[in-house]
Short mmCIF file of C-alpha atoms in Angstrom, two decimals:
data_model
loop_
_atom_site.label_atom_id
_atom_site.label_comp_id
_atom_site.label_asym_id
_atom_site.label_seq_id
_atom_site.Cartn_x
_atom_site.Cartn_y
_atom_site.Cartn_z
CA MET A 58 107.38 92.64 95.50
CA SER A 59 108.98 93.36 92.12
CA GLU A 60 105.91 93.85 89.92
CA ILE A 61 105.18 97.45 90.92
CA PRO A 62 107.29 100.30 92.35
CA ALA A 63 107.84 100.46 96.08
CA TYR A 64 105.80 103.64 96.54
CA LYS A 65 102.76 101.94 94.99
CA THR A 66 103.14 98.94 97.27
CA ALA A 67 103.51 101.20 100.33
CA PHE A 68 100.41 103.13 99.31
CA LEU A 69 98.31 99.99 98.86
CA GLN A 70 99.55 98.53 102.14
CA ALA A 71 98.56 101.73 103.94
CA CYS A 72 95.12 101.65 102.31
CA LEU A 73 94.55 98.03 103.32
CA SER A 74 95.79 98.39 106.89
CA ALA A 75 93.58 101.45 107.52
CA ASN A 76 90.52 100.01 105.73
CA VAL A 77 90.62 102.78 103.16
CA LEU A 78 90.55 99.98 100.60
CA THR A 79 88.11 97.22 101.54
CA PHE A 80 86.66 94.08 100.00
CA GLY A 81 83.07 92.89 99.98
CA THR A 82 80.07 93.78 97.82
CA TYR A 83 79.50 97.46 97.13
CA THR A 84 76.90 99.09 94.90
CA LEU A 85 78.45 101.84 92.81
CA LYS A 86 76.68 104.88 91.35
CA SER A 87 76.58 103.01 88.06
CA GLY A 88 74.59 100.23 89.71
CA ARG A 89 77.43 97.74 89.42
CA LYS A 90 78.27 95.40 92.28
CA SER A 91 81.94 95.95 92.97
CA PRO A 92 84.09 93.55 95.02
CA TYR A 93 86.22 96.42 96.33
CA PHE A 94 85.81 100.00 97.47
CA PHE A 95 88.27 102.88 97.89
CA ASN A 96 87.33 105.75 100.21
CA ALA A 97 89.79 108.65 100.02
CA GLY A 98 87.77 110.46 102.68
CA SER A 99 89.31 108.09 105.22
CA PHE A 100 92.77 109.65 104.75
CA HIS A 101 92.26 111.89 107.76
CA THR A 102 95.23 111.00 109.99
CA SER A 103 98.70 112.46 109.65
CA ALA A 104 100.18 109.04 108.86
CA LEU A 105 97.67 108.36 106.09
CA LEU A 106 98.02 111.86 104.65
CA SER A 107 101.76 111.29 104.55
CA ALA A 108 101.28 107.96 102.76
CA ILE A 109 98.97 109.32 100.08
CA SER A 110 100.88 112.55 99.51
CA THR A 111 104.12 110.60 99.11
CA ALA A 112 102.44 108.32 96.58
CA TYR A 113 100.93 111.23 94.66
CA ALA A 114 104.25 113.09 94.58
CA HIS A 115 106.19 110.08 93.25
CA THR A 116 103.43 109.47 90.69
CA ILE A 117 103.60 113.07 89.47
CA ILE A 118 107.39 113.02 89.23
CA SER A 119 107.27 109.75 87.26
CA PHE A 120 104.42 111.02 85.08
CA LEU A 121 106.28 114.19 84.10
CA ALA A 122 109.54 112.31 83.51
CA SER A 123 107.73 109.88 81.18
CA ASN A 124 106.01 112.73 79.29
CA PRO A 125 108.71 115.36 78.63
CA SER A 126 106.37 117.34 76.37
CA ILE A 127 104.21 118.16 79.41
CA PRO A 128 105.46 121.32 81.15
CA LYS A 129 106.03 121.40 84.87
CA PRO A 130 102.78 122.69 86.35
CA ASP A 131 102.60 126.13 87.86
CA ILE A 132 99.68 125.02 90.01
CA ILE A 133 98.48 121.82 91.67
CA PHE A 134 94.69 122.10 91.62
CA GLY A 135 92.41 120.14 93.95
CA PRO A 136 88.69 120.18 93.13
CA ALA A 137 86.45 120.68 96.15
CA TYR A 138 86.09 118.93 98.43
CA LYS A 139 88.27 115.82 98.60
CA GLY A 140 90.83 117.27 96.23
CA ILE A 141 91.63 120.18 98.54
CA PRO A 142 93.77 118.40 101.18
CA LEU A 143 95.22 116.12 98.49
CA ALA A 144 96.55 119.08 96.49
CA CYS A 145 97.98 120.84 99.54
CA CYS A 146 99.76 117.89 101.12
CA THR A 147 101.05 116.63 97.75
CA LEU A 148 102.59 120.01 96.95
CA LEU A 149 104.41 119.93 100.30
CA GLU A 150 105.76 116.46 99.49
CA LEU A 151 106.83 117.52 95.98
CA HIS A 152 108.80 120.37 97.53
CA ARG A 153 110.38 118.01 100.06
CA LEU A 154 111.45 115.59 97.31
CA SER A 155 112.61 118.22 94.82
CA PRO A 156 112.76 121.72 96.38
CA GLN A 157 114.58 123.34 93.45
CA THR A 158 111.92 122.12 91.01
CA TYR A 159 108.82 122.92 93.04
CA THR A 160 109.80 125.90 95.19
CA SER A 161 107.60 128.28 93.16
CA THR A 162 104.72 125.87 92.46
CA SER A 163 101.40 126.89 94.01
CA TYR A 164 98.14 125.22 94.92
CA SER A 165 94.56 126.25 94.21
CA PHE A 166 91.10 124.90 94.80
CA ASN A 167 87.58 125.98 94.01
CA ARG A 168 84.71 127.00 96.23
CA LYS A 169 81.45 125.16 95.67
CA GLU A 170 79.77 128.57 95.76
CA ALA A 171 81.53 131.76 94.69
CA LYS A 172 82.24 134.22 97.50
CA SER A 173 80.66 137.65 97.03
CA HIS A 174 82.49 139.46 99.86
CA GLY A 175 86.09 139.88 100.96
CA GLU A 176 88.43 138.75 98.17
CA GLY A 177 85.44 137.23 96.38
CA GLY A 178 85.50 134.78 93.52
CA GLY A 179 85.35 131.03 93.23
CA ILE A 180 89.07 130.18 93.52
CA VAL A 181 91.17 129.95 96.68
CA GLY A 182 94.95 129.99 96.38
CA ALA A 183 96.91 130.98 93.30
CA PRO A 184 94.97 132.57 90.40
CA LEU A 185 94.72 130.21 87.43
CA ALA A 186 94.87 132.75 84.59
CA GLY A 187 97.79 132.09 82.27
CA LYS A 188 99.07 129.16 84.37
CA THR A 189 99.70 125.49 83.65
CA VAL A 190 97.55 123.36 85.95
CA LEU A 191 97.86 119.74 87.09
CA VAL A 192 94.61 118.47 88.60
CA ILE A 193 94.71 115.99 91.47
CA ASP A 194 91.67 114.03 92.68
CA ASP A 195 90.81 110.73 94.37
CA VAL A 196 88.99 108.56 91.81
CA ILE A 197 87.09 108.94 88.57
CA THR A 198 83.79 107.19 87.92
CA ALA A 199 81.70 108.67 85.11
CA GLY A 200 84.07 111.56 84.39
CA THR A 201 81.44 114.19 85.20
CA ALA A 202 83.56 115.87 87.88
CA MET A 203 86.57 115.91 85.54
CA ARG A 204 84.58 117.70 82.84
CA GLU A 205 83.33 120.23 85.37
CA THR A 206 86.91 120.87 86.48
CA ILE A 207 88.09 121.29 82.89
CA ASP A 208 85.35 123.88 82.27
CA LEU A 209 86.10 125.68 85.56
CA VAL A 210 89.86 125.95 84.94
CA SER A 211 89.28 127.05 81.34
CA LYS A 212 86.89 129.80 82.42
CA GLU A 213 89.50 131.01 84.92
CA GLY A 214 92.09 131.22 82.13
CA GLY A 215 94.20 128.23 83.21
CA HIS A 216 95.62 125.48 81.01
CA ILE A 217 95.30 121.92 82.28
CA VAL A 218 98.34 119.77 81.47
CA GLY A 219 97.11 116.54 83.09
CA PHE A 220 95.00 114.70 85.65
CA VAL A 221 96.29 112.52 88.48
CA VAL A 222 93.98 110.26 90.50
CA ALA A 223 94.65 107.81 93.30
CA VAL A 224 92.92 104.75 91.83
CA ASP A 225 92.14 104.05 88.19
CA ARG A 226 89.48 101.34 88.19
CA ALA A 227 90.17 100.84 84.44
CA GLU A 228 86.62 99.68 83.83
CA LYS A 229 84.33 100.49 80.95
CA MET A 230 81.62 103.12 81.19
CA PRO A 231 78.22 101.70 82.15
CA GLY A 232 75.69 100.74 79.52
CA PRO A 233 72.20 102.25 79.21
CA ARG A 234 70.48 99.55 81.29
CA GLU A 235 73.00 99.10 84.09
CA LYS A 236 71.95 101.75 86.62
CA ASP A 237 68.21 101.04 86.60
CA GLU A 238 68.12 97.35 85.65
CA GLY A 239 71.57 96.08 86.59
CA ILE A 240 72.01 94.59 83.11
CA ASP A 241 75.41 94.70 81.40
CA ASP A 242 74.98 94.52 77.63
CA GLY A 243 78.49 93.09 77.17
CA GLU A 244 79.48 95.79 74.67
CA PRO A 245 83.08 97.10 74.77
CA ARG A 246 83.46 100.67 75.98
CA MET A 247 86.22 103.04 76.98
CA SER A 248 86.89 103.97 80.59
CA ALA A 249 85.99 107.41 81.91
CA MET A 250 89.67 108.38 81.91
CA GLY A 251 90.02 107.07 78.36
CA GLN A 252 87.14 109.25 77.24
CA ILE A 253 88.70 112.31 78.87
CA ARG A 254 91.98 111.60 77.06
CA ARG A 255 90.18 111.23 73.72
CA GLU A 256 87.79 114.18 74.08
CA TYR A 257 90.22 116.73 75.46
CA GLY A 258 93.63 115.43 74.40
CA LEU A 259 94.76 115.42 78.03
CA GLN A 260 97.21 113.02 79.64
CA THR A 261 96.07 111.17 82.76
CA THR A 262 97.72 108.91 85.29
CA SER A 263 97.04 107.25 88.63
CA ILE A 264 98.93 106.07 91.68
CA VAL A 265 97.59 102.55 91.22
CA THR A 266 95.27 100.54 88.99
CA LEU A 267 93.16 97.46 89.55
CA ASP A 268 96.02 95.45 88.02
CA ASP A 269 98.38 96.75 90.73
CA LEU A 270 95.94 95.74 93.45
CA ILE A 271 95.59 92.23 92.05
CA ALA A 272 99.38 91.91 91.83
CA LEU A 273 99.76 92.90 95.50
CA LEU A 274 97.07 90.47 96.65
CA ARG A 275 98.68 87.67 94.65
CA ASP A 276 101.93 88.36 96.47
CA LYS A 277 100.02 88.14 99.79
CA GLY A 278 98.25 84.93 98.79
CA GLU A 279 94.72 86.33 99.07
CA GLU A 280 93.18 83.86 96.61
CA ASP A 281 89.47 84.51 97.33
CA ASP A 282 89.78 88.27 96.84
CA ILE A 283 91.95 87.78 93.74
CA GLU A 284 89.35 85.53 92.11
CA ARG A 285 86.54 88.03 92.69
CA LEU A 286 88.64 90.94 91.42
CA GLU A 287 89.72 89.03 88.32
CA ASP A 288 86.11 88.08 87.55
CA TYR A 289 85.13 91.73 87.86
CA ARG A 290 88.04 92.82 85.65
CA ARG A 291 87.12 90.31 82.94
CA LYS A 292 83.52 91.49 82.93
CA TYR A 293 84.08 95.25 83.00
CA LYS A 294 87.58 95.82 81.60
CA ALA A 295 87.72 98.99 79.49
CA SER A 296 88.61 98.86 75.80
CA ASP A 297 91.25 101.60 76.01
#
């Protein structure tokens, strides 16, 4: 298909074929009923790890090329737990695609609980102090985990230059009555990623968005799923 780059299409095809991306009715943490669900924890085979790391690596290369003011990161950081294998396998793919550029780039991840013996500390891999850091994670919902990562990296002396996630749902933050009552007040709101960009002045990107998924399904002729996704997008589309 011509609407999105080949690496995005390959990534989505891999997600669909392995049931990493599924359709139905799913209750999110926000209380919303979503017609689709993405589970990055299902990327546990070598073939799927290869698919997602290739997609992340191409996304990062494109992201940096489109934002020349962003320095090449010294460290790819994967927040525990799902971000850990994503950071490691993506760094390997970046080196495969561009060894001269990424030969000295490192990875790091955090421990959920700081280690008090041996080397100690809360970081595994390269120290963050004085380094530029690109954070890689699976999805963003409320942005809570992103804020925790920003605080963690800052306390370790690192400088975050951007966030990369697999799927940007591009939907507005939930209203005050959604989680408990399931009532959408219809008010426009920014997405979680939009709020992170505004609050911290950080650049963010994703492998794919909901728009990319709809474009792929349209090419495949999946009319029922398209209709449900488009209804969801109209109802919850973010203002940013």
